[in-house]
XYZ file of C-alpha atoms in Angstrom:
562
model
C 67.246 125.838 56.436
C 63.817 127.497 56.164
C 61.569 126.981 59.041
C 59.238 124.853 56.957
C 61.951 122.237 56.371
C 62.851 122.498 60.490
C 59.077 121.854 60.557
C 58.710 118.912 58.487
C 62.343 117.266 58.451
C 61.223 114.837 55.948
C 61.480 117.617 53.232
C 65.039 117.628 53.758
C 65.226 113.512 52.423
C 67.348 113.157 49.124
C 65.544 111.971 46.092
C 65.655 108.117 45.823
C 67.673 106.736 43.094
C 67.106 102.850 42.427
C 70.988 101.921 44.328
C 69.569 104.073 47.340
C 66.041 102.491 47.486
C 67.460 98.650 46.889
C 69.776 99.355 50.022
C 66.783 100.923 52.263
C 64.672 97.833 51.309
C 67.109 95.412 52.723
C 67.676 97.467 55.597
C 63.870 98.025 56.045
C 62.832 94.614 55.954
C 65.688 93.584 58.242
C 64.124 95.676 60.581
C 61.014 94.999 59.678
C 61.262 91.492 60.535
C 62.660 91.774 63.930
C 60.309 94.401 65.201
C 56.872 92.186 64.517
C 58.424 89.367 67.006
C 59.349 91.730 69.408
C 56.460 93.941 69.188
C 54.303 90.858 70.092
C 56.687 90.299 72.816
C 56.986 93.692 74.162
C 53.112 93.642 74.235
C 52.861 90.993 76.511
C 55.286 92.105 78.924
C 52.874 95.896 78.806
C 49.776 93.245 79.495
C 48.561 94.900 76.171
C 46.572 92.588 73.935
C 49.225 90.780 71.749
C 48.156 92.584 68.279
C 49.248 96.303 69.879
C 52.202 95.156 69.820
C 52.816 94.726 65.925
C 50.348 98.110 65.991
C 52.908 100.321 67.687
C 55.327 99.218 65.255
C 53.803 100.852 62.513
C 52.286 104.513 62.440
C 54.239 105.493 65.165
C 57.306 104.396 63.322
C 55.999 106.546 59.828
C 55.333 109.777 62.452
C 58.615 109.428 64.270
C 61.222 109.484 61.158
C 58.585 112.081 59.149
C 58.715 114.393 62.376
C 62.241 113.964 63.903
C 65.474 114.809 63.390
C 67.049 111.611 63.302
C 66.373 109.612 60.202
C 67.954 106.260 61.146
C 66.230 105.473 64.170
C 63.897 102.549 65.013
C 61.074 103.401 66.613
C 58.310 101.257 68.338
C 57.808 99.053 71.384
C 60.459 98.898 73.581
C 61.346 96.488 76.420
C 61.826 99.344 78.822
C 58.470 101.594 78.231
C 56.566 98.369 78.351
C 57.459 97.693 82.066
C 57.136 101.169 82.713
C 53.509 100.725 81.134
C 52.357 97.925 83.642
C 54.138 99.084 86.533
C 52.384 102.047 86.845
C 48.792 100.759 85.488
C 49.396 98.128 87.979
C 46.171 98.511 91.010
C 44.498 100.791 88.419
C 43.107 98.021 86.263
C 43.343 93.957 84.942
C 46.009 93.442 82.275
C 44.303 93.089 78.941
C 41.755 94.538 79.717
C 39.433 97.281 78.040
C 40.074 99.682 80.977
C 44.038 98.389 80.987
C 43.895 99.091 77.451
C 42.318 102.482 77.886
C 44.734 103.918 80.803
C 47.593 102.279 78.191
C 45.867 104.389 75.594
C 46.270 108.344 78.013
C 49.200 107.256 79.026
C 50.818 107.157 75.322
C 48.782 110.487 74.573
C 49.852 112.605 77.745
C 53.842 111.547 77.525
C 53.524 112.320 73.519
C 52.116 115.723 74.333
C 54.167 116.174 77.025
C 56.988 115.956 74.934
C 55.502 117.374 72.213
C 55.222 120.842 73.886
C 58.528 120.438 75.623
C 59.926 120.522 71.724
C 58.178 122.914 70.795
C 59.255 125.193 73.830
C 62.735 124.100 72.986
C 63.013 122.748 76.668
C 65.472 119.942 75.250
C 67.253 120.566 78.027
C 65.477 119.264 80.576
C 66.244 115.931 79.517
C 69.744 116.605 81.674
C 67.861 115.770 84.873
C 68.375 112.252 84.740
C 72.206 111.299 84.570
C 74.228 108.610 83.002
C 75.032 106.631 86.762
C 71.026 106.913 87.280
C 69.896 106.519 83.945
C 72.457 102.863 84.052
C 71.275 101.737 87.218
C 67.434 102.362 86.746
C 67.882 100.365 83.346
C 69.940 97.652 84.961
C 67.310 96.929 87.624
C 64.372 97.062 85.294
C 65.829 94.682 83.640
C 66.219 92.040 86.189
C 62.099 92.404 86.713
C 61.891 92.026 83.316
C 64.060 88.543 83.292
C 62.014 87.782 86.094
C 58.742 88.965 85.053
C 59.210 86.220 81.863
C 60.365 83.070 84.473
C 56.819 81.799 84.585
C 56.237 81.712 80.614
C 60.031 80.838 79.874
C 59.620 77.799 82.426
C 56.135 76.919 81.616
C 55.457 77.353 85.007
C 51.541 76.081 85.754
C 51.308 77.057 89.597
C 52.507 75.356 92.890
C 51.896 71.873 92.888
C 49.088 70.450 95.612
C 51.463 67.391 95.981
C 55.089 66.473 95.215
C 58.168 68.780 94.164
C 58.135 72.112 92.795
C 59.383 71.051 89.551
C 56.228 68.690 88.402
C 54.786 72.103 87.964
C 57.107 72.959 84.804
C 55.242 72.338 81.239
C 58.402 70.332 80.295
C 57.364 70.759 76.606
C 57.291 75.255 77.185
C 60.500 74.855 79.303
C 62.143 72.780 76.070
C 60.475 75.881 73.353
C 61.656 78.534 75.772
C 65.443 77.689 76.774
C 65.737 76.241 72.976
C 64.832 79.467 71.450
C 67.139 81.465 74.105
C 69.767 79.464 73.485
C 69.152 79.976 69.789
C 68.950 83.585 69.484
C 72.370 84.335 71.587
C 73.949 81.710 68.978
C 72.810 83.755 66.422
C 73.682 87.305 67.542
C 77.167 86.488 68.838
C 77.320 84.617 64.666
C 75.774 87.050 62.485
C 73.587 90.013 64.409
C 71.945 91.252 60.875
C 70.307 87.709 60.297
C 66.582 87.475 60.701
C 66.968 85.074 63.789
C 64.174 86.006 65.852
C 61.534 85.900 63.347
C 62.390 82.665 61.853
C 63.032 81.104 65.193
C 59.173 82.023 65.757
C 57.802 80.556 62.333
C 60.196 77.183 63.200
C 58.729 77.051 66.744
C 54.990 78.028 65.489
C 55.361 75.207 62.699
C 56.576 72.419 65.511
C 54.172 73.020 68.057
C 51.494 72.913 65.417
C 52.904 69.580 64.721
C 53.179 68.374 68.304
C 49.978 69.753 69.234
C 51.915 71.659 71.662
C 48.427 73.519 72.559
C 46.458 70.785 73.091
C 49.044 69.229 75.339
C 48.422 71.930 77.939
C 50.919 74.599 76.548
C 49.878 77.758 76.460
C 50.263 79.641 73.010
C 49.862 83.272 71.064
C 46.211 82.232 69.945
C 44.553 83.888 66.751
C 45.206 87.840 66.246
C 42.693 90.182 64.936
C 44.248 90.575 60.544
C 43.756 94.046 59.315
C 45.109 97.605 59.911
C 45.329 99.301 63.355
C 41.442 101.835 63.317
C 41.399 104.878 65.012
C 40.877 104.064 68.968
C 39.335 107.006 71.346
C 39.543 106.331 74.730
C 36.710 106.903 77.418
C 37.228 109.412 79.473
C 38.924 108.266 82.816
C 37.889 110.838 85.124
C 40.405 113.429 86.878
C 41.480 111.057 89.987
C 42.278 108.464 87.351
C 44.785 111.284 85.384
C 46.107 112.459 88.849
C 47.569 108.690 89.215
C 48.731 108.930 86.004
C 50.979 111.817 85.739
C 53.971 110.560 87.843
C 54.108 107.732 85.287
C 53.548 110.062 82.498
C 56.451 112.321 83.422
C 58.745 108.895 84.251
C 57.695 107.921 80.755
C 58.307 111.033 79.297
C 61.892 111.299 80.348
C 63.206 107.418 80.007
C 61.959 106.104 76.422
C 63.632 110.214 75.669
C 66.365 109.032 77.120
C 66.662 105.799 75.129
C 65.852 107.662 72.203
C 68.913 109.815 72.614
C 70.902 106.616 73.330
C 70.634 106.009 69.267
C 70.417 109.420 68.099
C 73.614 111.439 69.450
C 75.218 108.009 67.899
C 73.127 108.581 64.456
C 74.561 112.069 64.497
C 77.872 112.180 65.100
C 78.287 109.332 62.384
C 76.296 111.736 59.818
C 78.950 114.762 61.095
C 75.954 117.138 62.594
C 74.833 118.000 65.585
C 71.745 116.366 67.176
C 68.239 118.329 67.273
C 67.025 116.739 70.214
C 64.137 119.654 70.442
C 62.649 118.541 66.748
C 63.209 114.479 67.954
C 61.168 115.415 71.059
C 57.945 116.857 68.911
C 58.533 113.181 66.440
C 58.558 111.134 69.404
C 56.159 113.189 70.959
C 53.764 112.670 67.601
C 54.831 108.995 67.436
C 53.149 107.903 71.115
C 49.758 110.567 70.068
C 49.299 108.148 66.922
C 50.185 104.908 68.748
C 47.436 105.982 71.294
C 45.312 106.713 68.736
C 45.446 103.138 67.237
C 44.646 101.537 70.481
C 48.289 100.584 71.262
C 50.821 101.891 73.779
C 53.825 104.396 74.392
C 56.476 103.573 71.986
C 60.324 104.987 72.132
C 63.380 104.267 69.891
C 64.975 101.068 70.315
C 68.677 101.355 70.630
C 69.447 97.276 69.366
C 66.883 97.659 66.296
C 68.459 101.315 65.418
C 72.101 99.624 65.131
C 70.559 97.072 63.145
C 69.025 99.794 61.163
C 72.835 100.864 60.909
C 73.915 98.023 60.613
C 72.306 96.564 57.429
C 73.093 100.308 55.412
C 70.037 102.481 56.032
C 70.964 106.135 55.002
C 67.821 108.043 54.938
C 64.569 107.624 56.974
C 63.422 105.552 53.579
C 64.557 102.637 55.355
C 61.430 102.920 57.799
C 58.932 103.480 54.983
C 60.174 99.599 54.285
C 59.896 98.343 57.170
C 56.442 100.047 57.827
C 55.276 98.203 55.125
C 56.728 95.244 56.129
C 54.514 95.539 59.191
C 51.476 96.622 57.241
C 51.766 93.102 55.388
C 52.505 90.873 58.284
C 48.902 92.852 59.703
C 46.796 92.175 56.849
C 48.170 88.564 55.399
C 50.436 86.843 58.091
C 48.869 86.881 61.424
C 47.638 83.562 61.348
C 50.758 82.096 61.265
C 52.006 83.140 64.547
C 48.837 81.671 66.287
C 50.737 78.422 67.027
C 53.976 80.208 68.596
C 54.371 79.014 71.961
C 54.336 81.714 74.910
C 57.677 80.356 76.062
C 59.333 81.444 72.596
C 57.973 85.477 73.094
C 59.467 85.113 76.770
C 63.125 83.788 75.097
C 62.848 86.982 72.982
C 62.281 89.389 75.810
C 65.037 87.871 77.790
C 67.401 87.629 74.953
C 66.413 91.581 73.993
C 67.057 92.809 77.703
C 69.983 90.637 78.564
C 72.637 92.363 77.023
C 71.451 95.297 79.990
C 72.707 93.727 82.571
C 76.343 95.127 83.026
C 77.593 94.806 86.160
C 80.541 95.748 85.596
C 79.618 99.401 84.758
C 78.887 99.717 88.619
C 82.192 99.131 88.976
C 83.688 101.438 87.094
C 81.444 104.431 88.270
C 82.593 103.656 91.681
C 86.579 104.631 90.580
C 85.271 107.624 88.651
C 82.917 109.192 91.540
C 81.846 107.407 94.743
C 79.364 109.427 95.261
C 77.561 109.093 91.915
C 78.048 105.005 92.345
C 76.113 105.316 95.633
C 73.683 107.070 94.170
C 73.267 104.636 90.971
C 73.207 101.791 94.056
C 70.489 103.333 95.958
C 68.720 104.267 92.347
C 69.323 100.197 91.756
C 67.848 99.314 94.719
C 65.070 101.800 95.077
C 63.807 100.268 91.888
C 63.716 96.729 92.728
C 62.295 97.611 96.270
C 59.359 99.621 94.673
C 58.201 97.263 92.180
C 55.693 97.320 90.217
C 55.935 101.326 90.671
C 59.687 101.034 89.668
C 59.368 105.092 88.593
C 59.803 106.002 91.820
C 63.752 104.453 91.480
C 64.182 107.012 89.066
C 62.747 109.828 90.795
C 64.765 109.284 94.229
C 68.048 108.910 91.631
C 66.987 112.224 90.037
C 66.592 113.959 93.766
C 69.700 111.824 95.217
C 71.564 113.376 91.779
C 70.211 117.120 91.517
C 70.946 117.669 96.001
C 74.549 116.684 94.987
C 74.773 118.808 91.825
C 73.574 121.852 94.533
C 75.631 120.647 97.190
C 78.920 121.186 94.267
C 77.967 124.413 93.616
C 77.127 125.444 96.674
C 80.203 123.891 97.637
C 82.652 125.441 94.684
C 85.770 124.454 94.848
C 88.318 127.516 96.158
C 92.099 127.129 96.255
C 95.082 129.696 97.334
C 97.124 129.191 94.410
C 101.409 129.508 94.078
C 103.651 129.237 91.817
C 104.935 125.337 90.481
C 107.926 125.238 89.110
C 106.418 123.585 85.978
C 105.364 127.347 85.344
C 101.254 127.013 86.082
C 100.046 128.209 89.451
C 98.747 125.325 91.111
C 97.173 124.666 94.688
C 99.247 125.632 97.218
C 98.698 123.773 99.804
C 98.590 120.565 97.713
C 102.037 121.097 96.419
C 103.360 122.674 99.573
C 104.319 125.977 97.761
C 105.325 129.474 98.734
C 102.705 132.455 98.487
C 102.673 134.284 95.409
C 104.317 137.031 97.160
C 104.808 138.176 100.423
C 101.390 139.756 102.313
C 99.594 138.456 98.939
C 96.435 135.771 99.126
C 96.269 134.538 95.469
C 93.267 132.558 95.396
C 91.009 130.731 92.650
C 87.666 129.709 92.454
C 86.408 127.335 89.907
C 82.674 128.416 89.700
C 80.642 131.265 88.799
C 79.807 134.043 90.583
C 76.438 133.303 91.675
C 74.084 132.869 94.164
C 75.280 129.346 94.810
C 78.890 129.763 95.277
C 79.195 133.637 96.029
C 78.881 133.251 99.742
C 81.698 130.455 99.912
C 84.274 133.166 97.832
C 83.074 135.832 100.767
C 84.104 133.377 103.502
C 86.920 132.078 101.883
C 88.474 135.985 101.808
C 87.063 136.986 105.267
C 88.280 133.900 107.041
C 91.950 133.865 105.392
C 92.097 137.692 106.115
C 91.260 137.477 109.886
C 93.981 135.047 110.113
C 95.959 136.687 108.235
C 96.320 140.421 109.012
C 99.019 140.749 107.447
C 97.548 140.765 103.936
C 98.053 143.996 101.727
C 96.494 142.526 98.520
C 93.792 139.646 97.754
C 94.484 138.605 93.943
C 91.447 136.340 92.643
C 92.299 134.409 89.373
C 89.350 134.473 87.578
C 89.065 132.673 84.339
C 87.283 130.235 85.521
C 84.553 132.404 86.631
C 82.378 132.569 83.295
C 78.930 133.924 84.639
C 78.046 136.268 87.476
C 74.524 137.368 88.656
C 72.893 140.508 90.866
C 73.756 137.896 94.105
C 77.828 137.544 92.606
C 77.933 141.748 92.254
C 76.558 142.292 95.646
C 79.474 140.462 96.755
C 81.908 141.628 94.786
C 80.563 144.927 95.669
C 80.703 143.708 99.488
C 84.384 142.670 99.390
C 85.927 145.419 97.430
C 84.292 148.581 99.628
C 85.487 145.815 102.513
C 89.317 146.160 101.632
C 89.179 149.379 100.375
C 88.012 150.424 103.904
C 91.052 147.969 105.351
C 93.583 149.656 102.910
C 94.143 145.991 101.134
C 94.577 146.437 97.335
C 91.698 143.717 95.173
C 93.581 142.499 92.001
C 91.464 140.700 88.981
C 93.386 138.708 86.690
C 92.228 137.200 83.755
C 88.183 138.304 83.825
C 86.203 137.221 80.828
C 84.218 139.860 79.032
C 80.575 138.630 79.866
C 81.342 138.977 83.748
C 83.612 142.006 82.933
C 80.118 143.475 81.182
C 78.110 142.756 83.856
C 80.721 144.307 86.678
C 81.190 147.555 84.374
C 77.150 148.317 83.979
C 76.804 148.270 87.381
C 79.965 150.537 88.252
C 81.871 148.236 89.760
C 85.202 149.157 87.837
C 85.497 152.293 88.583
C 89.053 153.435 88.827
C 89.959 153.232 92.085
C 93.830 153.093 93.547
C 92.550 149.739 95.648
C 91.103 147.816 92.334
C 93.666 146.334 89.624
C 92.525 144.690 86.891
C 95.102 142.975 85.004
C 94.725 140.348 81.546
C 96.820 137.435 82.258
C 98.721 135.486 84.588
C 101.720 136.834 82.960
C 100.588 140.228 83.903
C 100.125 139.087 87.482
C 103.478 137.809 87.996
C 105.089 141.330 86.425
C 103.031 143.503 88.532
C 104.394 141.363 92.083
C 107.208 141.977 90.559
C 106.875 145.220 90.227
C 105.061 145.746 93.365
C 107.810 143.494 95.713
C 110.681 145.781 93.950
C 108.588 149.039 95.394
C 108.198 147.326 98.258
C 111.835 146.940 98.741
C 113.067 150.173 97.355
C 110.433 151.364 100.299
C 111.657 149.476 102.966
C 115.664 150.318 101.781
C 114.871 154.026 102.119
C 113.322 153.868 105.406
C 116.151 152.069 106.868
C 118.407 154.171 105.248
């Protein structure tokens, strides 16, 4: 692959043939159809005006599959980023506002050049700071706000009533559109996923409440959307206390719609038999939020339900997109009016139909027989985020922290066993299977960890502690296949520990090193031949050499007596 086709992956698309571009239709305006509902949706729960919505389901779309590495994705407004987007403009300005609008605006611009350089610096990576057990809980909890964020439009809810029982202030007519059209779509999904539902269940309930005059009644509706193409937006310039505010968000956002994004793609790849590029999908999705900014809308990220319908109706190439881009281009300049008459209530049903299948809380349950620790720290993460809302990111940062102090305490921590022989043949933890020493005056031990700065220290005092309880000791035998990286800290200790029993006449077997730490040990003259170092290949070569050394041993022992 040249680096102009790793450049611009798009190069790499097969030629359409009239069979390939008839199947990326259909699955392009499949997806095409179900994005402009949700986009609308997903706009209102950002407290973006309603139009952004269909906006960020366009040019960001075209960017994301030209740029990325993964063809088949979906890309635009997502349930998730859109609380993350009002959560943390929340205090800083109105909701559909110009300023709200604006901050919106930097915030898709810094997380899409935040990611954009991370690509670029192939810092993939760092993605790997936010773990499955936090990444599940921080979704889990955002989506409860977001059920409950939509219980006032799904309801019809019109404020507490100055007289008589709560309920008297429920529109009864937005209650009927909302739970109808919930009801409606989960029918739907569970009967036939691919089908159109949620765009013609907002053209049925825009043509009935035009009939009913559900507006004039006192029910609150979409209104009339600006027809035409997204222009180029610039935003004012907020001022450097206003970006401060913004970067905590802008990292949170950075991370999580990545995350989601990688959700679809590692699944994209491994049924297209290649490995994922996640450096190259970080500069499209990175380029995808810059040109959503720069049409006035709002950070986008891959949807993982529109991607499997992607999938699902036989998209192949990133043609499939091109579709439903223009699908979206249409619906912008010759179909807005149409969903002027949609009831509110009907975009709440398709927020909490899109976010309800993330509630699984059964998932908790499982973590907590894989790890308790890691389901006490997707709890906290859970809780964190409800506790701290509308500036939920903060749930995710205390999971990261609560997650990275327990990945130092581990290998800080490593595990180290004194290891004897099973009779199943493998040497196994002594202790655990109440087994003999290797050999007589031997401590055969085995840690599974590198030899660095994090777990060096614990191998010292492992040795040192077991030897001054231990006199006895003529030989300290370290297994060490496990150990695939050492650094200057790990051969200071080695160093330490061998001049140690040289000095104490105790003989330092190696068994099994692996040529990178081997490397490192020779260049700094570590291996030296010396008649207190042994360095043998296998365990096989371990047990001869007790052998061996018990039979001297004995011979030894027989002579002296004799």
């Amino acid at each position: 692959m040249t680096r102009l086709h790793r450049l611009l992956p798009f190069l790499q698309w097969p030629r359409p043939s009239a069979a390939l571009l008839r199947s990326e239709a259909i699955a392009g305006l499949t997806v095409g159809l179900m994005v402009i509902p949700q986009g609308v949706a997903y706009a209102a729960l950002a407290g973006m005006p309603l139009v952004t919505g269909i906006y960020a389901a366009m040019l960001p779309a075209l960017v994301a599959v030209l740029f990325g590495s993964s063809q088949r994705l979906s890309v635009g407004p997502t349930a998730l980023t859109c609380l993350l987007i009002t959560a943390s403009l929340s205090g800083l300005a109105e909701p559909g506002s110009a300023q709200w609008v604006a901050l919106a605006v930097w915030l898709a611009i810094l997380s899409g050049l935040l990611q954009v350089v991370l690509g670029l610096a192939r810092f993939g990576w760092l993605l790997n700071l936010v773990n499955a057990p936090v990444l599940m809980a921080f979704t889990q909890a955002a989506a409860v706000l977001i059920i409950a964020s939509q219980l006032e439009g799904l309801l019809g809810w019109t404020g507490s009533p100055a007289t008589g029982p709560w309920w008297l202030a429920v529109h009864a007519p937005s209650l009927a559109f909302g739970l109808g059209s919930l009801a409606l779509l989960w029918a739907v999904r569970r009967w036939r996923p691919a089908f159109p539902s949620v765009l013609l269940i907002m053209l049925g309930a825009a043509g009935l409440s035009q009939w009913l005059g559900f507006a004039e009644s006192g029910g609150r509706v979409v209104g009339d959307l600006p027809s035409g193409l997204p222009m180029p937006y610039l935003p004012d310039w907020p001022g450097w206390p206003v970006l401060g505010q913004l970067a905590v968000p802008v990292l949170v956002i950075s991370l999580v719609s990545f995350l989601e994004t990688a959700a679809s793609a590692k699944i994209d790849s491994a049924r297209q038999g290649r490995p994922w590029d996640q450096n190259q999908d970080l500069i499209g999705q990175g380029l995808a939020k810059v040109a959503s900014g720069l049409s006035g809308a709002f950070p986008t990220s891959s949807s993982f339900g529109r991607s499997a319908l992607n999938l699902y109706a036989g998209a192949q190439t990133g043609w499939a997109t091109v579709f439903s881009v223009g699908v979206v281009a249409a619906v912008l300049l010759w179909l807005l009016p149409v969903l002027s008459h949609v009831p509110q209530a009907v975009l709440a049903a398709i927020v909490v139909a899109a976010v309800g299948g993330l509630l699984k809380p059964m998932a908790f349950r499982r973590l907590w027989a894989i790890s308790r620790v890691e389901a006490s720290t997707a709890a906290a993460t859970f809780a964190i985020t409800l506790l701290t809302a509308p500036q939920i990111y903060w749930g995710v940062l205390a999971g990261m922290l609560m997650a990275l102090s327990h990945f130092l305490y581990q290998r800080l921590h490593p595990r180290i066993i004194e290891v004897g022989l099973h009779s199943d043949g493998r040497l196994r933890d002594r202790h655990l299977w109440q087994l003999p020493p290797m050999a007589p005056h031997t401590y055969a031990l085995r840690m599974d960890a590198a030899l660095d700065f994090g777990s060096a220290m614990a191998l010292e005092r492992a040795i040192t502690d077991h030897l001054a309880t231990h006199p006895e000791t003529r030989r300290v035998v370290l297994l060490a296949q496990p150990i695939n990286r050492i650094d200057a800290t790990g051969v200071e200790v080695f160093s330490r520990l061998r001049s140690q029993l040289a000095a104490q006449q105790r003989q330092w077997w190696l068994v099994g090193i692996k040529l990178p730490v081997e490397q490192v040990l020779r260049a700094a003259g570590e291996l030296e031949p010396s008649p207190w170092l042994r360095v043998l290949a296998t365990e096989d070569d371990l047990r001869a050499a007790l052998s061996e050394a018990m039979a001297a041993t004995e011979a030894a022992d027989a002579q002296a007596r004799g």
